[in-house]
PDB file of C-alpha atoms in Angstrom:
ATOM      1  CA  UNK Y   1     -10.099  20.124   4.240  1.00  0.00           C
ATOM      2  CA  UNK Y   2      -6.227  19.167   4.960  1.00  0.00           C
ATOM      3  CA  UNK Y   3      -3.714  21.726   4.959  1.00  0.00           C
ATOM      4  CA  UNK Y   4      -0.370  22.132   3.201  1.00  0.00           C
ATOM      5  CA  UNK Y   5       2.333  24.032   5.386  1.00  0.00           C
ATOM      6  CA  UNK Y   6       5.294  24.895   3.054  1.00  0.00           C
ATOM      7  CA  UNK Y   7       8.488  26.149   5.262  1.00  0.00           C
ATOM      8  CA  UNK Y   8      11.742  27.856   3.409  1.00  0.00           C
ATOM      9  CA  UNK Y   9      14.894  26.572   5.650  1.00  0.00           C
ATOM     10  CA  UNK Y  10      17.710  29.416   5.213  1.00  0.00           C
ATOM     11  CA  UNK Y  11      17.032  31.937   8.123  1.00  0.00           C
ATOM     12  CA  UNK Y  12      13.295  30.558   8.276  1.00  0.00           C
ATOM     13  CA  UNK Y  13      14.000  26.765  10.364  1.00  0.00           C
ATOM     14  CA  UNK Y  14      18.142  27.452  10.908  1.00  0.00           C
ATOM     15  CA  UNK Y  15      18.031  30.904  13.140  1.00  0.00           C
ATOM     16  CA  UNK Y  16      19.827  33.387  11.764  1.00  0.00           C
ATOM     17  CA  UNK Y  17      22.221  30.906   9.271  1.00  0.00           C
ATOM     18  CA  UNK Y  18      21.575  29.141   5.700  1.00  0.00           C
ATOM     19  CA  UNK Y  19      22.639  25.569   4.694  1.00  0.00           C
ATOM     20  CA  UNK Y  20      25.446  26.880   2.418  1.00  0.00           C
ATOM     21  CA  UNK Y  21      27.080  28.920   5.747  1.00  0.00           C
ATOM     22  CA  UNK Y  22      26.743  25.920   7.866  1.00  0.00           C
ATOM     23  CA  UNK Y  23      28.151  23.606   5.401  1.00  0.00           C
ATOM     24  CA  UNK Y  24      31.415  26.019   4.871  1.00  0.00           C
ATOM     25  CA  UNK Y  25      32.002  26.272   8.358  1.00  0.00           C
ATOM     26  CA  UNK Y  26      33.016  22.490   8.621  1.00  0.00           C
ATOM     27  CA  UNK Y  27      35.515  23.335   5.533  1.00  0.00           C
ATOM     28  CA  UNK Y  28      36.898  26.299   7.317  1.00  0.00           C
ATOM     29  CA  UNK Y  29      35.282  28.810   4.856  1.00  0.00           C
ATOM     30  CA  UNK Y  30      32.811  31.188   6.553  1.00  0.00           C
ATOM     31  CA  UNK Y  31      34.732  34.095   5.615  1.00  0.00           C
ATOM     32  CA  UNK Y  32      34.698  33.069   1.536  1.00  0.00           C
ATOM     33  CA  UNK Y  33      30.690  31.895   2.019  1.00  0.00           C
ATOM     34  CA  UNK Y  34      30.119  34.917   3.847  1.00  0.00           C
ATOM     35  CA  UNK Y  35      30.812  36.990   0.608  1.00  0.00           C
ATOM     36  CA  UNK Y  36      29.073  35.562  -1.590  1.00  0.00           C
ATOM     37  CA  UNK Y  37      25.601  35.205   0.312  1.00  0.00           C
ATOM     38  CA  UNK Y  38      26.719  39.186   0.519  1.00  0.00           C
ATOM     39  CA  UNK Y  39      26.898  39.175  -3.626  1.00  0.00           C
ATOM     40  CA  UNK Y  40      23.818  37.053  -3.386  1.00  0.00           C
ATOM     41  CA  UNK Y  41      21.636  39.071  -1.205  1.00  0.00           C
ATOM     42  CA  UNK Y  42      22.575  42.296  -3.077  1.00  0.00           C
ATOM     43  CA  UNK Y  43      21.446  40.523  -6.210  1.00  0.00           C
ATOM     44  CA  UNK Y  44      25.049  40.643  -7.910  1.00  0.00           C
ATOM     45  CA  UNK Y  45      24.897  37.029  -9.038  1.00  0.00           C
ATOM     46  CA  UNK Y  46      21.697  34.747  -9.680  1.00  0.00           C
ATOM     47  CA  UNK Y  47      21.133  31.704  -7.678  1.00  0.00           C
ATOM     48  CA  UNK Y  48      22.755  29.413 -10.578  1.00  0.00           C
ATOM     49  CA  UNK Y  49      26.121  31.435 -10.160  1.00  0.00           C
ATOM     50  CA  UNK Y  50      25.964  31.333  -6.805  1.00  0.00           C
ATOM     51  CA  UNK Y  51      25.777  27.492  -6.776  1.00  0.00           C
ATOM     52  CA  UNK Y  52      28.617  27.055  -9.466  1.00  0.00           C
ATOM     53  CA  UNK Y  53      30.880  29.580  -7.115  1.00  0.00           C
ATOM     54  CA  UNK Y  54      29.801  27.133  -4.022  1.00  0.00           C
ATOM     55  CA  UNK Y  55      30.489  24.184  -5.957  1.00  0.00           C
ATOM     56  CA  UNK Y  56      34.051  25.047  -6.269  1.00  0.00           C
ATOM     57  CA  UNK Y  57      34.478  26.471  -3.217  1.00  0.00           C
ATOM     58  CA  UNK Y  58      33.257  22.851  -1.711  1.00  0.00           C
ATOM     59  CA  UNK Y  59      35.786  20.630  -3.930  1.00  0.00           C
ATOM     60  CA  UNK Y  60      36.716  18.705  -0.703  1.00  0.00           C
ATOM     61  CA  UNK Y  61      33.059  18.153   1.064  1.00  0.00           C
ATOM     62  CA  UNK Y  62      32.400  14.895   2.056  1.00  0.00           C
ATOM     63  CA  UNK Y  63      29.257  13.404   3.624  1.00  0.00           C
ATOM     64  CA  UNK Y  64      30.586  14.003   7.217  1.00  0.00           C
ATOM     65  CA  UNK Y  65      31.154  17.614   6.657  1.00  0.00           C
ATOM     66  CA  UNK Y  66      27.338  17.583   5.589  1.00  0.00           C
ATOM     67  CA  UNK Y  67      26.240  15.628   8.452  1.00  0.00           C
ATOM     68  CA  UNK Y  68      27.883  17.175  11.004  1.00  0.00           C
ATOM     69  CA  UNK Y  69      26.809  20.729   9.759  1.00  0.00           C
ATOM     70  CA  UNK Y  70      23.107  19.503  10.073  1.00  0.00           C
ATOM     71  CA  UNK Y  71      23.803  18.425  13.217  1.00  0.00           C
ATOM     72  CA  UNK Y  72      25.062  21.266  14.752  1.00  0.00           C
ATOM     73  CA  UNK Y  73      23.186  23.702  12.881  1.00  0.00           C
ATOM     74  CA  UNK Y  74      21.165  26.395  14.509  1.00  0.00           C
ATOM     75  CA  UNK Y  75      17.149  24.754  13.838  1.00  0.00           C
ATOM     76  CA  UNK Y  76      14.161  26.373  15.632  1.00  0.00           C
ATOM     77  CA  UNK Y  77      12.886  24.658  18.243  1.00  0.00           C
ATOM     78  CA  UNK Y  78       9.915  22.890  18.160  1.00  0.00           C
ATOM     79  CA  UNK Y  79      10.246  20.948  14.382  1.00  0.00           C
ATOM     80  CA  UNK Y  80       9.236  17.710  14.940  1.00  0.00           C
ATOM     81  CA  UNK Y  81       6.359  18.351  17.171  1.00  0.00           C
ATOM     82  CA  UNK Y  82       5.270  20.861  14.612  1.00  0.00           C
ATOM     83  CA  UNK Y  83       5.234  18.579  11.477  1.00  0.00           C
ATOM     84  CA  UNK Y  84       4.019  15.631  13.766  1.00  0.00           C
ATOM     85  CA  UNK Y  85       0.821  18.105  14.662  1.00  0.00           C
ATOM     86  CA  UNK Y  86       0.367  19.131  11.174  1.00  0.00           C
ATOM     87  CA  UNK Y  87       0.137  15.298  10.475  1.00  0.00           C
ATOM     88  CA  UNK Y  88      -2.323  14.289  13.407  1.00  0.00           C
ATOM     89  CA  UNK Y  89      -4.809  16.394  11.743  1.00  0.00           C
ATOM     90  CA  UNK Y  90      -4.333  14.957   8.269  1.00  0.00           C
ATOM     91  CA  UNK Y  91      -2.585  17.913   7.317  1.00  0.00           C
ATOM     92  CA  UNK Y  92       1.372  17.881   5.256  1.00  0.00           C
ATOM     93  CA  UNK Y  93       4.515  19.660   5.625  1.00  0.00           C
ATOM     94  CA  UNK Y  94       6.868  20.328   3.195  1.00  0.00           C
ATOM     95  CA  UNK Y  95      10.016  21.954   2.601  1.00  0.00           C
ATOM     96  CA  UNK Y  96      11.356  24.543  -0.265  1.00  0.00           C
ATOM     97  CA  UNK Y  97      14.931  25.674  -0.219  1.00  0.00           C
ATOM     98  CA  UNK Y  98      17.332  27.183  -2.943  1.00  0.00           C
ATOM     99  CA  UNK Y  99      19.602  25.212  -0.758  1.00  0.00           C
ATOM    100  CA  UNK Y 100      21.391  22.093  -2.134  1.00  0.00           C
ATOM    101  CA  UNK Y 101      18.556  19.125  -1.922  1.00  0.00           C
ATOM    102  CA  UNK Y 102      21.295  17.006  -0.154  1.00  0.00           C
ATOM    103  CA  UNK Y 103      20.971  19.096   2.885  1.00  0.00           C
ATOM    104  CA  UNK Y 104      17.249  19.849   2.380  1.00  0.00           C
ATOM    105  CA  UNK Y 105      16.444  16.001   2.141  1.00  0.00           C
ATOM    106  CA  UNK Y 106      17.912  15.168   5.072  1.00  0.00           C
ATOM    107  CA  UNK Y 107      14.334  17.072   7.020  1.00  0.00           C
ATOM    108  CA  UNK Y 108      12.372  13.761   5.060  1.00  0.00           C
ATOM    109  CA  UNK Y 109      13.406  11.861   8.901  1.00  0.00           C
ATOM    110  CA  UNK Y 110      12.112  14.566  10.979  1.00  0.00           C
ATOM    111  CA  UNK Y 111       8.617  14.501   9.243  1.00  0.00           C
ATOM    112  CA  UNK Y 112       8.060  16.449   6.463  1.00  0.00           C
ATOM    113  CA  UNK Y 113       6.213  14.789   3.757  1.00  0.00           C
ATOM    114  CA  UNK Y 114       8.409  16.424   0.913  1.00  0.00           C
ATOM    115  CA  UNK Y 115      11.601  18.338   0.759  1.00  0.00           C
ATOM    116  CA  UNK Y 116      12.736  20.236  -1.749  1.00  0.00           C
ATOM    117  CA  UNK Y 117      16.279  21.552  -2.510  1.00  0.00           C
ATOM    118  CA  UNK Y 118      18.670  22.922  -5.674  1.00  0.00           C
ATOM    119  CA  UNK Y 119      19.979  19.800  -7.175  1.00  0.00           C
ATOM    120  CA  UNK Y 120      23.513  19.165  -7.121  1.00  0.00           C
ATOM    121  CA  UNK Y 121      25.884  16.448  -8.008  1.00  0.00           C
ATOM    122  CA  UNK Y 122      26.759  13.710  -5.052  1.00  0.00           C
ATOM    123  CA  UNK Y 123      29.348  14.330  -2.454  1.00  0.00           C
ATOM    124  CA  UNK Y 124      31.746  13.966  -2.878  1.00  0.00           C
ATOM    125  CA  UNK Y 125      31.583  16.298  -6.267  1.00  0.00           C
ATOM    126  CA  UNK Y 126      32.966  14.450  -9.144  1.00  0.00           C
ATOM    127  CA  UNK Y 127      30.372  15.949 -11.387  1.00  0.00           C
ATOM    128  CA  UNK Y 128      29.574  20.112 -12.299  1.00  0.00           C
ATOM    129  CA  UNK Y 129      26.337  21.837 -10.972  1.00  0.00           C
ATOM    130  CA  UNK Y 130      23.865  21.819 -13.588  1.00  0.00           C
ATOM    131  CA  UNK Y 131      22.068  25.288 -13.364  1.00  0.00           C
ATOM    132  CA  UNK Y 132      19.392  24.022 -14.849  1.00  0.00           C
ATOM    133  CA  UNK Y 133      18.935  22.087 -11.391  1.00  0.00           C
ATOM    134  CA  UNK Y 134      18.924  25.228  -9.046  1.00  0.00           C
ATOM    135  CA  UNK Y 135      15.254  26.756  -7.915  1.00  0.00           C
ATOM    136  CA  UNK Y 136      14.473  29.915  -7.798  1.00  0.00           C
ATOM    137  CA  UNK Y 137      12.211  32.016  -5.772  1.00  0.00           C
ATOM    138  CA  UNK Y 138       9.569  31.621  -9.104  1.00  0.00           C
ATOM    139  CA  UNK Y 139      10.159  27.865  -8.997  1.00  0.00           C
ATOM    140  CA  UNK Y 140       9.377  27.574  -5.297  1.00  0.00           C
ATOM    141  CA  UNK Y 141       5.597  28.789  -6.330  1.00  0.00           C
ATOM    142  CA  UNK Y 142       5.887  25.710  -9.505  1.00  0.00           C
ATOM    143  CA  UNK Y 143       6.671  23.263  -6.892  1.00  0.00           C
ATOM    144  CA  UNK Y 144       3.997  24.712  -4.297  1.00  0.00           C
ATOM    145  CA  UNK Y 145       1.582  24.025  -7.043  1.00  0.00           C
ATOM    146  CA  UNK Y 146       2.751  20.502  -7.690  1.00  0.00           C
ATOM    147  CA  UNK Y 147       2.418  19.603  -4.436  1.00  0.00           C
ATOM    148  CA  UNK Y 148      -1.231  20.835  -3.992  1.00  0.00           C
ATOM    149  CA  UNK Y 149      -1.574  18.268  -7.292  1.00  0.00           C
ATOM    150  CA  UNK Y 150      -0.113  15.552  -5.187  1.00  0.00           C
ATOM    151  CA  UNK Y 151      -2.071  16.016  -2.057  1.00  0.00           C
ATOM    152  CA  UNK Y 152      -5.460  16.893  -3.174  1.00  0.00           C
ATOM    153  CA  UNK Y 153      -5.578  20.895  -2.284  1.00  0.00           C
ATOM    154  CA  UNK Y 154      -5.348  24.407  -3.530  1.00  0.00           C
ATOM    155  CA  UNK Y 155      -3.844  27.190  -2.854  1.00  0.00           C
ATOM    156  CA  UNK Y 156      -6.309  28.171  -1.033  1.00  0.00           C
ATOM    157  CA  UNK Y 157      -5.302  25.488   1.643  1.00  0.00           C
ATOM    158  CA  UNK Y 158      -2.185  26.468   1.936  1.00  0.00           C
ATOM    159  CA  UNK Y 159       0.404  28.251   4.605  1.00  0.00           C
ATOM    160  CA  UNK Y 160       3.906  29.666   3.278  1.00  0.00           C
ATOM    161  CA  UNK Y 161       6.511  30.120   6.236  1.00  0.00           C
ATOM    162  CA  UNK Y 162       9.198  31.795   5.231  1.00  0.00           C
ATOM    163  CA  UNK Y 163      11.674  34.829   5.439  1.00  0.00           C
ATOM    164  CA  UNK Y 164      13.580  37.185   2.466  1.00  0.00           C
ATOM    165  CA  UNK Y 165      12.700  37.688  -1.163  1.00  0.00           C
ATOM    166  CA  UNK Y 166      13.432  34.240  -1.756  1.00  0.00           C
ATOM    167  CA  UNK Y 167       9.769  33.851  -0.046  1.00  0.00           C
ATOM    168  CA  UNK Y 168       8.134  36.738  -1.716  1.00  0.00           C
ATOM    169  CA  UNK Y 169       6.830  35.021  -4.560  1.00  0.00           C
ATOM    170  CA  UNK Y 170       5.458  32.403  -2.437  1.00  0.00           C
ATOM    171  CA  UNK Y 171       4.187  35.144  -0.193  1.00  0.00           C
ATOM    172  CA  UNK Y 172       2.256  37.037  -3.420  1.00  0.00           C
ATOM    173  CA  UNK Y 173       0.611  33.607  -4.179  1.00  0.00           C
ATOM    174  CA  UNK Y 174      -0.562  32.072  -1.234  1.00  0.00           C
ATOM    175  CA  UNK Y 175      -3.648  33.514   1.392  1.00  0.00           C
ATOM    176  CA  UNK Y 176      -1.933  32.408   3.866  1.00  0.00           C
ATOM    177  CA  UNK Y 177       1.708  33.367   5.182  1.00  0.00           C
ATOM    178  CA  UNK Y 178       3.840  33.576   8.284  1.00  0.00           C
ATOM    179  CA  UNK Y 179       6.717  35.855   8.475  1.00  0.00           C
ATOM    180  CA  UNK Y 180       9.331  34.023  10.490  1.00  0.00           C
ATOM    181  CA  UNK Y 181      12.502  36.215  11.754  1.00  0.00           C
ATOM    182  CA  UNK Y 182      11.527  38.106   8.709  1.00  0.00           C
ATOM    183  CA  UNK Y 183      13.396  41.224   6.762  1.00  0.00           C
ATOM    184  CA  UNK Y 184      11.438  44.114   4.396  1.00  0.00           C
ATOM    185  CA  UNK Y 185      11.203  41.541   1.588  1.00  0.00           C
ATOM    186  CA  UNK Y 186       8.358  39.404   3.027  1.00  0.00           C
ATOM    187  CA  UNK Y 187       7.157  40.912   6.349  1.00  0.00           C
ATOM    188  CA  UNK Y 188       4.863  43.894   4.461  1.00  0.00           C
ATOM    189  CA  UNK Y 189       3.125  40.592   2.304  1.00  0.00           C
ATOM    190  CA  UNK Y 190       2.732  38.157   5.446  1.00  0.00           C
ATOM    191  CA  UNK Y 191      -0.554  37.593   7.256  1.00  0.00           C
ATOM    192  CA  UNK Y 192       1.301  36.878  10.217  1.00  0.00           C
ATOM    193  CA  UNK Y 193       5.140  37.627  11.745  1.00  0.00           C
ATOM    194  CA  UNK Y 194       7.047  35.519  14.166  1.00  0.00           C
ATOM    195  CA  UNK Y 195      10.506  36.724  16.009  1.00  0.00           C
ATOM    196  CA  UNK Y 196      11.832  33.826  18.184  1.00  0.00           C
ATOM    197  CA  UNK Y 197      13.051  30.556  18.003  1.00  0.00           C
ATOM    198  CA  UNK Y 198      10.405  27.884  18.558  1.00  0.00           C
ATOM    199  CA  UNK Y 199       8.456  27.108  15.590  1.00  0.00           C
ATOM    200  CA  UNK Y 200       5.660  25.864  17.555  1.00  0.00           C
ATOM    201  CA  UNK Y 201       4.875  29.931  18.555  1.00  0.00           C
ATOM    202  CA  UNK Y 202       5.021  30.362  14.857  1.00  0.00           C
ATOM    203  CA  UNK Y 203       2.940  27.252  13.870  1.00  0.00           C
ATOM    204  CA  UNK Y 204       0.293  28.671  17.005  1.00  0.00           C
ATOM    205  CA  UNK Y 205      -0.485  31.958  15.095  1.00  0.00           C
ATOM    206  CA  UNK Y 206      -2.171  29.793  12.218  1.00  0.00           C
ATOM    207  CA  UNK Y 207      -2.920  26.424  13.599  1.00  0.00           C
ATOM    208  CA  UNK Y 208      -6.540  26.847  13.852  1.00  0.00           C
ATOM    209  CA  UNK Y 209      -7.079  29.552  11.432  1.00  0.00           C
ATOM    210  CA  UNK Y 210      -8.924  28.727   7.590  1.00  0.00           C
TER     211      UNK Y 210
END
C-alpha cells in the first residue's frame, strides 16, 4: 500500500525560520515580523489576524522579493532526494503550511505532489486577505483527509512531519509522526523526533516502517 508523507514548512523544511520571516527580510522588516510571530506564538492573535497584519506590512512585495527569499532561505538538506524516494516507491509527498500558498507552491518543482498554503491575493497586493482563505492547524487535518481521497489511502497510510502546535492536530490524527526540530507542542505526540538538518535522517527513521 502507497504512502502519503505530509511535511509542515515553517521551522519543519526552513531550519529554524518560517516563510513570513524570510519574506520580510527582503523588505527590511525582520524586526516588525519578528513581533508578530511573537503575538502569534503566544496565541494573542489567530492566524487570520496575523495574515491581515502581514498583508499590510508587505504593501510593497513583489515577485522578486518572494523569489529571492525562497532562494536563500534556510531548507533542510536532503528535499529533493527525499520526495524523489517517496515517489520511486509509489508513495506521495505533500505539503501543509499556514504560510501564504504563493510561497508554499513554489515546493510543486522540487517534487511534492501537492502543496498547500493560506491563500492570499497576487503579488503584488492590489486585493485584501480574505480570512476565510487562511488554514488553520484544524484545517491542515481537512486537507490531510482530502488528500488520502485523492490518492487512494487512509490515515492509516499516512506520515505527518512537522514541528509546533500548528502540527498537533495533525499529530493527534495520524499513527504515524516525525517530530522534526520539534518544541513541547508536538514532540510528547510524535512517534519519532529528528534534531538536524538533513531531511533524509528524518525521512530514515520511517522509511521502511508500516
Amino acid at each position: 500500500m502507497a504512502r502519503l508523507h505530509l511535511f509542515d514548512l515553517d521551522g519543519t523544511l526552513l531550519y529554524g525560520s518560517a516563510a513570513p520571516v524570510e519574506i520580510s527580510r527582503q523588505l527590511g522588516l525582520a524586526g516588525e515580523i519578528a513581533e508578530l510571530e511573537r503575538d502569534f506564538a503566544s496565541r494573542r492573535i489567530d492566524p487570520p489576524e496575523f495574515a491581515l497584519r502581514v498583508r499590510e506590512l508587505w504593501a510593497d512585495l513583489t515577485e522578486a522579493h518572494v523569489t529571492a527569499a525562497f532562494e536563500g532561505a534556510p531548507w533542510l538538506a536532503g528535499i529533493r532526494e527525499v520526495w524523489a524516494d517517496i515517489r520511486s516507491g509509489g508513495g506521495y509527498c505533500a505539503v501543509i503550511s499556514l504560510s501564504p500558498g504563493f510561497f508554499v507552491e513554489r515546493l510543486l518543482d522540487w517534487g511534492a505532489h501537492a502543496a498547500y498554503g493560506s491563500r492570499f491575493p497576487a503579488v503584488p497586493f492590489r486585493e485584501p486577505v480574505d480570512p476565510a482563505g487562511i488554514l488553520s492547524a484544524a484545517a491542515k487535518v481537512t486537507i490531510a483527509d482530502e488528500l488520502c481521497r485523492t490518492f487512494g489511502v487512509s490515515r492509516a497510510d499516512c506520515v505527518a512531519y512537522g514541528d509546533s502546535m500548528s502540527d498537533a492536530e495533525l499529530f493527534g490524527a495520524l499513527p504515524v509522526s516525525v517530530a522534526v526540530n520539534a518544541d513541547h507542542h508536538v514532540s510528547g505526540l510524535a512517534s519519532y523526533a529528528y534534531t538536524g538538518r538533513d531531511l533524509r535522517e528524518a525521512y530514515e527513521l520511517v522509511r521502511n516502517r508500516r
